[in-house]
mmCIF file of C-alpha atoms in Angstrom:
data_model
loop_
_atom_site.group_PDB
_atom_site.id
_atom_site.type_symbol
_atom_site.label_atom_id
_atom_site.label_comp_id
_atom_site.label_asym_id
_atom_site.label_seq_id
_atom_site.Cartn_x
_atom_site.Cartn_y
_atom_site.Cartn_z
ATOM 1 C CA MET A 1 66.951 0.685 66.651
ATOM 2 C CA GLU A 2 65.134 1.235 63.290
ATOM 3 C CA GLY A 3 61.783 1.461 65.097
ATOM 4 C CA ASP A 4 62.912 4.216 67.340
ATOM 5 C CA GLY A 5 62.739 6.874 64.599
ATOM 6 C CA PRO A 6 59.032 6.895 63.885
ATOM 7 C CA GLU A 7 57.925 6.373 67.565
ATOM 8 C CA ALA A 8 59.702 9.448 68.947
ATOM 9 C CA PRO A 9 57.730 11.977 66.890
ATOM 10 C CA GLU A 10 54.496 10.019 67.549
ATOM 11 C CA CYS A 11 55.146 10.115 71.286
ATOM 12 C CA PHE A 12 55.913 13.881 71.098
ATOM 13 C CA VAL A 13 52.658 14.562 69.213
ATOM 14 C CA LYS A 14 50.739 12.488 71.662
ATOM 15 C CA THR A 15 52.230 14.408 74.725
ATOM 16 C CA LEU A 16 51.608 17.773 73.033
ATOM 17 C CA SER A 17 47.983 16.866 72.345
ATOM 18 C CA GLU A 18 47.490 15.697 75.925
ATOM 19 C CA SER A 19 49.156 18.971 77.158
ATOM 20 C CA ARG A 20 46.848 21.093 75.049
ATOM 21 C CA PHE A 21 43.767 19.286 76.105
ATOM 22 C CA ALA A 22 44.830 19.719 79.804
ATOM 23 C CA PHE A 23 45.520 23.417 79.286
ATOM 24 C CA ALA A 24 42.071 23.868 77.765
ATOM 25 C CA VAL A 25 40.345 22.164 80.753
ATOM 26 C CA ALA A 26 42.549 24.270 83.133
ATOM 27 C CA LEU A 27 41.531 27.436 81.271
ATOM 28 C CA VAL A 28 37.867 26.721 81.428
ATOM 29 C CA ALA A 29 38.240 25.734 85.093
ATOM 30 C CA GLY A 30 40.102 28.889 85.980
ATOM 31 C CA MET A 31 37.553 31.183 84.259
ATOM 32 C CA ILE A 32 34.606 29.470 86.035
ATOM 33 C CA PHE A 33 36.401 29.632 89.373
ATOM 34 C CA TYR A 34 37.453 33.275 89.001
ATOM 35 C CA PHE A 35 34.001 34.613 88.131
ATOM 36 C CA SER A 36 32.041 32.395 90.699
ATOM 37 C CA THR A 37 34.168 33.280 93.761
ATOM 38 C CA ARG A 38 35.478 36.100 95.726
ATOM 39 C CA ALA A 39 38.188 35.963 98.415
ATOM 40 C CA VAL A 40 36.186 37.087 101.443
ATOM 41 C CA TYR A 41 39.039 35.866 103.647
ATOM 42 C CA GLN A 42 41.751 37.731 101.837
ATOM 43 C CA ASP A 43 42.689 39.750 104.943
ATOM 44 C CA PHE A 44 43.719 36.456 106.645
ATOM 45 C CA ASP A 45 47.083 36.684 104.881
ATOM 46 C CA TYR A 46 49.339 35.061 107.495
ATOM 47 C CA THR A 47 51.695 33.213 105.024
ATOM 48 C CA TYR A 48 51.955 36.147 102.734
ATOM 49 C CA ARG A 49 52.952 38.504 105.552
ATOM 50 C CA ILE A 50 55.699 36.183 106.724
ATOM 51 C CA ALA A 51 56.902 35.649 103.141
ATOM 52 C CA VAL A 52 57.375 39.437 102.858
ATOM 53 C CA ALA A 53 59.232 39.434 106.171
ATOM 54 C CA LEU A 54 61.475 36.599 104.982
ATOM 55 C CA LEU A 55 62.428 38.709 101.981
ATOM 56 C CA ASN A 56 63.515 41.330 104.405
ATOM 57 C CA GLY A 57 65.585 38.942 106.450
ATOM 58 C CA HIS A 58 63.135 38.317 109.260
ATOM 59 C CA VAL A 59 61.093 35.169 110.282
ATOM 60 C CA GLY A 60 58.420 37.126 112.043
ATOM 61 C CA LEU A 61 56.733 40.487 112.413
ATOM 62 C CA SER A 62 58.212 43.161 114.682
ATOM 63 C CA GLY A 63 54.836 45.084 115.048
ATOM 64 C CA ARG A 64 51.618 43.826 116.486
ATOM 65 C CA PRO A 65 49.302 42.605 113.733
ATOM 66 C CA SER A 66 45.617 43.263 113.447
ATOM 67 C CA SER A 67 43.489 41.731 116.269
ATOM 68 C CA ARG A 68 41.636 39.678 113.522
ATOM 69 C CA LEU A 69 44.992 37.797 112.866
ATOM 70 C CA ASN A 70 44.666 35.993 116.202
ATOM 71 C CA GLU A 71 46.872 32.974 115.088
ATOM 72 C CA PHE A 72 50.032 35.157 115.196
ATOM 73 C CA VAL A 73 52.045 34.015 118.176
ATOM 74 C CA PRO A 74 53.828 36.529 120.364
ATOM 75 C CA ALA A 75 57.378 35.417 121.415
ATOM 76 C CA GLY A 76 60.473 37.414 122.151
ATOM 77 C CA GLY A 77 58.954 40.618 121.217
ATOM 78 C CA ASN A 78 58.048 39.441 117.708
ATOM 79 C CA TYR A 79 54.959 37.787 116.210
ATOM 80 C CA TYR A 80 55.226 34.419 114.379
ATOM 81 C CA SER A 81 52.857 32.534 112.075
ATOM 82 C CA VAL A 82 51.989 28.892 113.060
ATOM 83 C CA PHE A 83 51.916 27.902 109.406
ATOM 84 C CA PRO A 84 54.701 25.595 108.395
ATOM 85 C CA LEU A 85 57.664 26.931 106.334
ATOM 86 C CA GLY A 86 56.511 25.389 103.149
ATOM 87 C CA ALA A 87 53.222 27.437 103.170
ATOM 88 C CA VAL A 88 55.305 30.586 103.596
ATOM 89 C CA LEU A 89 57.746 29.636 100.848
ATOM 90 C CA ALA A 90 54.809 29.036 98.423
ATOM 91 C CA ASN A 91 54.022 32.761 98.853
ATOM 92 C CA ILE A 92 57.541 34.010 98.201
ATOM 93 C CA PRO A 93 56.874 34.707 94.408
ATOM 94 C CA VAL A 94 53.838 36.756 95.385
ATOM 95 C CA ALA A 95 55.822 38.573 98.044
ATOM 96 C CA PHE A 96 58.476 39.314 95.453
ATOM 97 C CA LEU A 97 55.909 40.970 93.267
ATOM 98 C CA GLN A 98 54.915 43.154 96.206
ATOM 99 C CA ARG A 99 58.529 44.102 96.839
ATOM 100 C CA ILE A 100 59.105 45.260 93.192
ATOM 101 C CA GLY A 101 55.904 47.314 93.311
ATOM 102 C CA MET A 102 53.669 45.207 91.047
ATOM 103 C CA ILE A 103 51.061 44.432 93.636
ATOM 104 C CA GLN A 104 50.045 46.114 96.937
ATOM 105 C CA ASN A 105 48.174 43.515 98.893
ATOM 106 C CA TRP A 106 47.920 39.635 98.911
ATOM 107 C CA PRO A 107 46.166 38.680 95.574
ATOM 108 C CA ALA A 108 44.241 35.809 97.261
ATOM 109 C CA HIS A 109 41.486 35.613 94.628
ATOM 110 C CA GLN A 110 43.985 35.380 91.746
ATOM 111 C CA LEU A 111 46.188 32.840 93.627
ATOM 112 C CA ALA A 112 43.146 30.681 94.448
ATOM 113 C CA THR A 113 42.111 30.836 90.756
ATOM 114 C CA ALA A 114 45.666 29.795 89.683
ATOM 115 C CA LEU A 115 45.533 26.860 92.075
ATOM 116 C CA ALA A 116 42.102 25.695 90.830
ATOM 117 C CA ALA A 117 43.384 25.920 87.263
ATOM 118 C CA GLY A 118 46.670 24.194 88.078
ATOM 119 C CA CYS A 119 44.730 21.313 89.847
ATOM 120 C CA ALA A 120 42.454 20.912 86.869
ATOM 121 C CA TYR A 121 45.528 20.758 84.530
ATOM 122 C CA PHE A 122 47.199 18.001 86.461
ATOM 123 C CA PHE A 123 43.984 16.148 87.093
ATOM 124 C CA SER A 124 43.509 16.119 83.348
ATOM 125 C CA ARG A 125 47.071 14.989 82.771
ATOM 126 C CA LEU A 126 46.809 12.225 85.418
ATOM 127 C CA SER A 127 43.592 10.976 83.833
ATOM 128 C CA TYR A 128 45.658 9.543 80.971
ATOM 129 C CA VAL A 129 46.653 6.748 83.437
ATOM 130 C CA ALA A 130 43.464 5.141 82.087
ATOM 131 C CA GLU A 131 41.853 4.921 78.651
ATOM 132 C CA LEU A 132 38.846 7.338 78.726
ATOM 133 C CA SER A 133 36.567 9.056 76.322
ATOM 134 C CA CYS A 134 36.974 12.850 76.113
ATOM 135 C CA PRO A 135 33.729 13.579 77.968
ATOM 136 C CA ARG A 136 34.632 11.386 80.867
ATOM 137 C CA ARG A 137 38.202 12.767 81.039
ATOM 138 C CA VAL A 138 36.752 16.248 81.332
ATOM 139 C CA LEU A 139 34.212 15.204 83.869
ATOM 140 C CA VAL A 140 36.646 13.437 86.207
ATOM 141 C CA ALA A 141 39.190 16.311 85.818
ATOM 142 C CA LEU A 142 36.635 18.882 86.971
ATOM 143 C CA PHE A 143 34.894 16.975 89.745
ATOM 144 C CA PRO A 144 37.594 17.609 92.465
ATOM 145 C CA ILE A 145 37.269 21.388 92.008
ATOM 146 C CA PHE A 146 33.542 21.934 91.228
ATOM 147 C CA GLY A 147 31.937 18.712 92.453
ATOM 148 C CA THR A 148 33.372 18.916 95.924
ATOM 149 C CA TRP A 149 33.784 21.377 98.882
ATOM 150 C CA THR A 150 37.058 22.671 97.306
ATOM 151 C CA TRP A 151 35.075 25.185 95.235
ATOM 152 C CA CYS A 152 33.655 26.977 98.212
ATOM 153 C CA ASN A 153 36.589 26.644 100.641
ATOM 154 C CA LEU A 154 39.337 27.528 98.173
ATOM 155 C CA GLY A 155 37.207 30.379 97.042
ATOM 156 C CA LEU A 156 37.203 31.889 100.535
ATOM 157 C CA GLY A 157 40.859 32.726 99.867
ATOM 158 C CA GLY A 158 42.276 32.701 103.439
ATOM 159 C CA ALA A 159 45.739 31.467 104.233
ATOM 160 C CA TRP A 160 44.318 28.103 105.512
ATOM 161 C CA GLN A 161 42.402 27.463 102.250
ATOM 162 C CA ILE A 162 45.309 28.486 100.007
ATOM 163 C CA ALA A 163 47.558 26.053 101.878
ATOM 164 C CA LEU A 164 44.996 23.338 101.224
ATOM 165 C CA GLY A 165 44.950 24.316 97.540
ATOM 166 C CA PHE A 166 48.737 23.979 97.355
ATOM 167 C CA ALA A 167 48.421 20.592 99.011
ATOM 168 C CA ILE A 168 46.074 19.341 96.340
ATOM 169 C CA LEU A 169 48.144 20.676 93.548
ATOM 170 C CA GLY A 170 51.372 19.274 94.936
ATOM 171 C CA GLN A 171 49.852 15.766 95.438
ATOM 172 C CA VAL A 172 48.285 15.392 92.080
ATOM 173 C CA ALA A 173 51.348 16.727 90.254
ATOM 174 C CA SER A 174 53.567 14.365 92.338
ATOM 175 C CA LEU A 175 51.238 11.380 91.368
ATOM 176 C CA TYR A 176 51.429 12.466 87.721
ATOM 177 C CA TYR A 177 55.248 12.351 87.772
ATOM 178 C CA THR A 178 55.211 9.124 89.734
ATOM 179 C CA LEU A 179 52.572 7.047 87.863
ATOM 180 C CA LEU A 180 52.433 8.381 84.368
ATOM 181 C CA ARG A 181 55.449 10.556 83.441
ATOM 182 C CA ARG A 182 58.001 9.059 85.665
ATOM 183 C CA ASN A 183 60.438 11.670 87.005
ATOM 184 C CA PRO A 184 61.391 11.201 90.654
ATOM 185 C CA LEU A 185 63.030 14.581 91.039
ATOM 186 C CA LEU A 186 59.957 16.452 89.821
ATOM 187 C CA ALA A 187 57.700 14.116 91.801
ATOM 188 C CA GLY A 188 59.696 14.966 94.867
ATOM 189 C CA ILE A 189 59.574 18.726 94.271
ATOM 190 C CA TRP A 190 55.888 18.647 93.965
ATOM 191 C CA PHE A 191 55.512 16.420 96.985
ATOM 192 C CA ALA A 192 57.531 18.906 98.911
ATOM 193 C CA VAL A 193 54.968 21.581 97.839
ATOM 194 C CA ALA A 194 52.182 19.479 99.271
ATOM 195 C CA LEU A 195 54.089 18.450 102.453
ATOM 196 C CA GLY A 196 55.189 22.026 103.117
ATOM 197 C CA ASN A 197 51.592 23.166 103.219
ATOM 198 C CA ARG A 198 50.103 20.186 105.058
ATOM 199 C CA THR A 199 52.634 18.366 107.280
ATOM 200 C CA GLU A 200 50.458 15.295 107.780
ATOM 201 C CA LEU A 201 51.043 14.324 104.102
ATOM 202 C CA LEU A 202 54.464 12.997 105.237
ATOM 203 C CA LEU A 203 52.484 9.911 106.223
ATOM 204 C CA THR A 204 51.879 9.155 102.427
ATOM 205 C CA ALA A 205 55.592 9.382 101.462
ATOM 206 C CA PRO A 206 56.108 5.663 101.605
ATOM 207 C CA ILE A 207 53.497 5.136 98.896
ATOM 208 C CA TYR A 208 55.394 7.193 96.413
ATOM 209 C CA LEU A 209 58.676 5.425 97.377
ATOM 210 C CA TYR A 210 56.957 2.116 96.926
ATOM 211 C CA TYR A 211 55.943 3.004 93.372
ATOM 212 C CA PHE A 212 59.421 4.168 92.408
ATOM 213 C CA TRP A 213 60.926 0.941 93.825
ATOM 214 C CA LEU A 214 58.170 -1.187 92.181
ATOM 215 C CA SER A 215 58.375 0.385 88.770
ATOM 216 C CA GLN A 216 62.040 -0.657 88.165
ATOM 217 C CA PRO A 217 62.425 -3.415 85.571
ATOM 218 C CA SER A 218 63.284 -6.777 86.956
ATOM 219 C CA ALA A 219 66.997 -7.533 86.293
ATOM 220 C CA ASP A 220 67.036 -10.993 87.737
ATOM 221 C CA THR A 221 65.248 -12.499 84.748
ATOM 222 C CA ARG A 222 67.999 -11.220 82.451
ATOM 223 C CA GLY A 223 70.621 -13.381 83.888
ATOM 224 C CA ARG A 224 73.366 -10.756 83.899
ATOM 225 C CA ARG A 225 74.952 -9.499 87.119
ATOM 226 C CA ALA A 226 75.963 -6.238 85.537
ATOM 227 C CA THR A 227 72.432 -5.467 84.498
ATOM 228 C CA ALA A 228 71.111 -6.290 88.000
ATOM 229 C CA GLU A 229 73.680 -4.008 89.602
ATOM 230 C CA ARG A 230 72.732 -1.154 87.248
ATOM 231 C CA THR A 231 69.083 -1.712 87.971
ATOM 232 C CA ARG A 232 69.613 -1.638 91.751
ATOM 233 C CA GLY A 233 71.721 1.421 91.356
ATOM 234 C CA ARG A 234 68.958 3.097 89.357
ATOM 235 C CA ILE A 235 66.485 2.322 92.091
ATOM 236 C CA TRP A 236 68.490 4.031 94.813
ATOM 237 C CA ILE A 237 69.242 6.997 92.564
ATOM 238 C CA ASP A 238 65.476 7.439 91.862
ATOM 239 C CA LEU A 239 64.536 7.090 95.571
ATOM 240 C CA ALA A 240 67.306 9.639 96.483
ATOM 241 C CA GLN A 241 66.060 12.107 93.830
ATOM 242 C CA PHE A 242 62.523 11.863 95.177
ATOM 243 C CA VAL A 243 63.563 12.306 98.806
ATOM 244 C CA ALA A 244 66.153 15.077 98.289
ATOM 245 C CA VAL A 245 63.762 18.206 98.173
ATOM 246 C CA PRO A 246 61.349 16.998 100.829
ATOM 247 C CA ALA A 247 64.168 16.126 103.141
ATOM 248 C CA LEU A 248 65.804 19.547 102.598
ATOM 249 C CA LEU A 249 62.438 21.206 103.278
ATOM 250 C CA LEU A 250 62.064 19.263 106.528
ATOM 251 C CA LEU A 251 65.526 20.269 107.685
ATOM 252 C CA CYS A 252 64.805 23.885 106.875
ATOM 253 C CA THR A 253 61.511 23.673 108.714
ATOM 254 C CA ALA A 254 63.205 22.244 111.701
ATOM 255 C CA ALA A 255 65.675 25.166 111.748
ATOM 256 C CA TYR A 256 62.781 27.564 111.097
ATOM 257 C CA ASN A 257 60.957 26.204 114.184
ATOM 258 C CA TRP A 258 64.092 26.264 116.309
ATOM 259 C CA VAL A 259 64.768 29.921 115.525
ATOM 260 C CA ARG A 260 61.213 30.962 116.383
ATOM 261 C CA PHE A 261 60.273 28.740 119.308
ATOM 262 C CA GLY A 262 63.385 26.803 120.366
ATOM 263 C CA GLY A 263 62.236 23.383 119.225
ATOM 264 C CA VAL A 264 62.542 21.610 115.894
ATOM 265 C CA ALA A 265 59.031 20.097 116.114
ATOM 266 C CA ASP A 266 57.348 23.145 117.650
ATOM 267 C CA PHE A 267 55.145 24.872 114.987
ATOM 268 C CA GLY A 268 53.727 27.165 117.622
ATOM 269 C CA TYR A 269 50.075 26.085 117.268
ATOM 270 C CA THR A 270 49.673 25.396 121.021
ATOM 271 C CA ARG A 271 51.138 28.823 121.715
ATOM 272 C CA ILE A 272 48.221 30.658 120.183
ATOM 273 C CA PRO A 273 46.697 32.656 123.016
ATOM 274 C CA GLY A 274 43.722 30.783 124.486
ATOM 275 C CA ILE A 275 43.880 27.888 122.027
ATOM 276 C CA LEU A 276 44.135 25.197 124.625
ATOM 277 C CA LYS A 277 41.100 26.491 126.484
ATOM 278 C CA GLU A 278 38.867 25.698 123.557
ATOM 279 C CA PRO A 279 36.674 22.613 123.959
ATOM 280 C CA GLY A 280 38.340 20.596 121.245
ATOM 281 C CA TYR A 281 41.746 20.929 122.719
ATOM 282 C CA GLN A 282 41.040 20.024 126.257
ATOM 283 C CA GLN A 283 42.932 16.763 125.772
ATOM 284 C CA GLY A 284 45.696 18.427 123.746
ATOM 285 C CA LEU A 285 46.264 19.260 120.097
ATOM 286 C CA PHE A 286 45.757 15.668 119.017
ATOM 287 C CA SER A 287 43.642 13.108 120.852
ATOM 288 C CA LEU A 288 41.780 9.983 120.227
ATOM 289 C CA ASN A 289 38.816 11.674 121.942
ATOM 290 C CA ALA A 290 38.565 14.001 119.010
ATOM 291 C CA ILE A 291 37.796 11.210 116.571
ATOM 292 C CA ARG A 292 34.020 11.085 117.350
ATOM 293 C CA TRP A 293 33.582 14.797 116.772
ATOM 294 C CA ASN A 294 35.541 14.875 113.614
ATOM 295 C CA ALA A 295 33.918 11.712 112.233
ATOM 296 C CA TYR A 296 30.454 13.255 112.818
ATOM 297 C CA GLU A 297 31.379 16.487 111.037
ATOM 298 C CA MET A 298 32.988 14.623 108.096
ATOM 299 C CA LEU A 299 30.380 11.892 107.607
ATOM 300 C CA PHE A 300 27.040 12.530 109.280
ATOM 301 C CA ARG A 301 26.400 16.266 109.736
ATOM 302 C CA GLY A 302 23.356 17.376 107.681
ATOM 303 C CA MET A 303 22.106 20.631 106.225
ATOM 304 C CA ILE A 304 19.340 23.053 107.328
ATOM 305 C CA ASP A 305 16.038 23.111 105.448
ATOM 306 C CA LEU A 306 14.856 26.435 104.087
ATOM 307 C CA GLN A 307 11.343 27.438 102.885
ATOM 308 C CA ASP A 308 12.610 29.549 100.069
ATOM 309 C CA PHE A 309 15.324 29.324 97.485
ATOM 310 C CA PRO A 310 17.939 27.774 97.599
ATOM 311 C CA TYR A 311 16.082 25.535 100.125
ATOM 312 C CA LEU A 312 19.111 24.172 101.833
ATOM 313 C CA ARG A 313 21.683 25.963 104.022
ATOM 314 C CA PRO A 314 24.851 24.258 105.216
ATOM 315 C CA HIS A 315 26.069 24.559 108.808
ATOM 316 C CA ALA A 316 28.822 27.024 109.324
ATOM 317 C CA PHE A 317 31.190 24.457 110.546
ATOM 318 C CA GLY A 318 30.747 21.330 108.364
ATOM 319 C CA CYS A 319 28.548 18.816 106.814
ATOM 320 C CA SER A 320 29.003 15.239 105.417
ATOM 321 C CA ILE A 321 31.361 14.919 102.534
ATOM 322 C CA PHE A 322 28.900 12.528 100.839
ATOM 323 C CA LEU A 323 26.073 15.051 101.216
ATOM 324 C CA ALA A 324 28.361 17.815 99.861
ATOM 325 C CA SER A 325 29.545 15.577 97.044
ATOM 326 C CA PRO A 326 27.279 12.552 96.155
ATOM 327 C CA PHE A 327 29.723 11.875 93.363
ATOM 328 C CA LEU A 328 31.963 10.365 96.090
ATOM 329 C CA PHE A 329 29.686 7.374 96.389
ATOM 330 C CA LEU A 330 31.404 6.080 93.279
ATOM 331 C CA LEU A 331 34.401 5.410 95.480
ATOM 332 C CA PHE A 332 32.848 2.117 96.540
ATOM 333 C CA ARG A 333 32.711 0.626 93.122
ATOM 334 C CA GLU A 334 34.925 -2.393 92.437
ATOM 335 C CA GLY A 335 38.097 -2.149 90.563
ATOM 336 C CA GLY A 336 41.054 0.152 90.167
ATOM 337 C CA LYS A 337 44.757 -0.678 89.535
ATOM 338 C CA HIS A 338 45.886 1.570 92.409
ATOM 339 C CA LYS A 339 43.033 1.009 94.822
ATOM 340 C CA THR A 340 45.147 -0.414 97.647
ATOM 341 C CA ALA A 341 47.473 2.584 97.632
ATOM 342 C CA CYS A 342 44.599 5.044 97.395
ATOM 343 C CA TRP A 343 42.541 3.534 100.253
ATOM 344 C CA THR A 344 45.779 3.357 102.285
ATOM 345 C CA ALA A 345 46.452 7.023 101.842
ATOM 346 C CA ILE A 346 42.902 7.967 102.544
ATOM 347 C CA GLY A 347 42.855 5.752 105.630
ATOM 348 C CA ILE A 348 46.001 7.114 107.243
ATOM 349 C CA LEU A 349 45.178 10.663 106.508
ATOM 350 C CA THR A 350 41.677 10.306 107.834
ATOM 351 C CA LEU A 351 42.973 8.829 111.132
ATOM 352 C CA ALA A 352 45.495 11.610 111.542
ATOM 353 C CA LEU A 353 43.030 14.415 110.740
ATOM 354 C CA TRP A 354 40.332 12.875 113.068
ATOM 355 C CA CYS A 355 42.701 13.011 115.937
ATOM 356 C CA HIS A 356 43.023 16.823 115.515
ATOM 357 C CA GLY A 357 41.086 18.664 118.196
ATOM 358 C CA ASN A 358 39.325 21.036 115.693
ATOM 359 C CA PRO A 359 37.517 19.629 112.673
ATOM 360 C CA GLY A 360 38.235 22.751 110.595
ATOM 361 C CA GLY A 361 36.418 25.753 111.948
ATOM 362 C CA TRP A 362 34.423 27.964 109.562
ATOM 363 C CA GLN A 363 34.046 25.847 106.438
ATOM 364 C CA PHE A 364 31.666 24.122 104.026
ATOM 365 C CA SER A 365 31.714 20.392 104.618
ATOM 366 C CA TYR A 366 35.139 19.040 105.833
ATOM 367 C CA ARG A 367 37.785 21.256 104.387
ATOM 368 C CA TYR A 368 40.670 19.137 105.668
ATOM 369 C CA GLY A 369 39.267 16.416 103.362
ATOM 370 C CA MET A 370 40.584 18.388 100.411
ATOM 371 C CA THR A 371 43.905 16.491 101.017
ATOM 372 C CA PHE A 372 42.153 13.228 100.196
ATOM 373 C CA LEU A 373 40.908 14.327 96.732
ATOM 374 C CA PRO A 374 43.861 13.327 94.582
ATOM 375 C CA TRP A 375 43.556 9.774 95.866
ATOM 376 C CA MET A 376 39.791 9.789 95.550
ATOM 377 C CA PHE A 377 40.175 11.066 92.010
ATOM 378 C CA LEU A 378 42.502 8.143 91.125
ATOM 379 C CA LEU A 379 40.055 5.710 92.600
ATOM 380 C CA ILE A 380 36.986 6.990 90.695
ATOM 381 C CA LEU A 381 39.038 7.376 87.511
ATOM 382 C CA GLU A 382 40.084 3.798 87.495
ATOM 383 C CA ASN A 383 37.015 2.004 88.810
ATOM 384 C CA GLY A 384 34.745 3.273 86.099
ATOM 385 C CA GLY A 385 34.422 2.474 82.485
ATOM 386 C CA ARG A 386 35.801 4.295 79.369
ATOM 387 C CA LYS A 387 32.711 6.335 78.875
ATOM 388 C CA VAL A 388 30.500 8.503 81.193
ATOM 389 C CA THR A 389 27.586 6.450 82.599
ATOM 390 C CA THR A 390 24.121 7.885 83.319
ATOM 391 C CA ALA A 391 24.842 7.481 87.080
ATOM 392 C CA GLU A 392 28.115 9.407 86.794
ATOM 393 C CA ALA A 393 26.594 12.217 84.899
ATOM 394 C CA ALA A 394 23.621 12.508 87.294
ATOM 395 C CA LEU A 395 25.874 12.439 90.426
ATOM 396 C CA PHE A 396 28.212 14.997 88.866
ATOM 397 C CA VAL A 397 25.490 17.412 88.065
ATOM 398 C CA VAL A 398 23.951 17.091 91.539
ATOM 399 C CA SER A 399 27.353 17.449 93.202
ATOM 400 C CA VAL A 400 28.171 20.636 91.178
ATOM 401 C CA ALA A 401 24.720 22.056 91.977
ATOM 402 C CA ILE A 402 25.240 21.488 95.707
ATOM 403 C CA ASN A 403 28.664 23.024 95.732
ATOM 404 C CA ALA A 404 27.419 25.981 93.567
ATOM 405 C CA MET A 405 24.798 26.561 96.179
ATOM 406 C CA ALA A 406 27.285 26.450 98.956
ATOM 407 C CA THR A 407 29.720 28.779 97.120
ATOM 408 C CA TYR A 408 26.883 31.237 96.615
ATOM 409 C CA GLU A 409 25.633 31.196 100.261
ATOM 410 C CA PHE A 410 29.204 31.331 101.823
ATOM 411 C CA LEU A 411 30.840 33.811 99.469
ATOM 412 C CA TRP A 412 28.032 35.951 98.065
ATOM 413 C CA THR A 413 25.470 36.261 100.804
ATOM 414 C CA ASP A 414 25.290 36.629 104.592
ATOM 415 C CA MET A 415 23.062 33.518 105.004
ATOM 416 C CA ILE A 416 25.700 31.451 106.879
ATOM 417 C CA HIS A 417 26.178 32.290 110.504
ATOM 418 C CA PRO A 418 28.054 30.478 113.331
#
């Protein structure tokens, strides 16, 4: 017990230092993101409009929305969003600000900036799962935002992109409270944030549960039945704490769907007027036939050469994630404590998304791939060394340059056309 006294202040100082460092990284990331982007999709505020309606006691809109908002589904005289309940609930704080008169319209640019900064904060905190030099810690914390297609797509500021931003933030925060600062309740809350915005992330829930089960100390070696019983009890308490909020969200989502469309699993997507007539949905919303198209857009689609600056122009509907972010080639290095879990998560999410009839619509690279980034981050974080290598620095610079170019062309010019 005598050793407990000096260790507690030391642990507190270390945690405080890590928090300050992460806050500084987040502040820099937020400033860069804010001044380099503009929310050209701000008018596509589906989730915000339903959040405002919820505060007024309604789950849909009574009046016909703008024709641009073609993903509102008419049913029973009202119009409903096809976004899951979690994506709507994430906008409740913003809707409350509108209700008390502090804002007039959806602050998509500010919200996207806050998400970018929040992601950078938790990526920085999660980086302490490994021993790294300060420069490498900064590099790996910033790469998911500025070295990938997240920069451009989140910067567009539409409801689709904001939902993906919440999905990244929820996952990386949940991983932090699972792997580093073990707190099953907070991990579950953040997982619910991710799940509520991207329903396919439910497929990764067993990985978190596995870590909470695995991280319990072994009681069998202690030779005491009472200790073993307490340990088993602690396991089930932790698992219950993690599951509680996501399970509640799923139940509420089921009720939300039932009220709107009469089915607990009906999100209304197939009810969008004309959606099933589109080429990608001829075999249904999800189909194995869609894998080839999605795989091509995610892995093999190139860019268009230009004679003048900036010399490259992305296609309007995707390009290879490895062309958009050469930094991702570092995924294939050997090593990494959590590599099995990471590749499992990436694999099951990829398969689920490849079966979706549409690879993402108007986007830079493969925007759905934003959901992979927390797992890709963890792989690259752990399969490298303590210090930044020349290869890492070069790939990071090239990746940032490519995504800066795409952000400029998509958000600040009219160069990109369907």
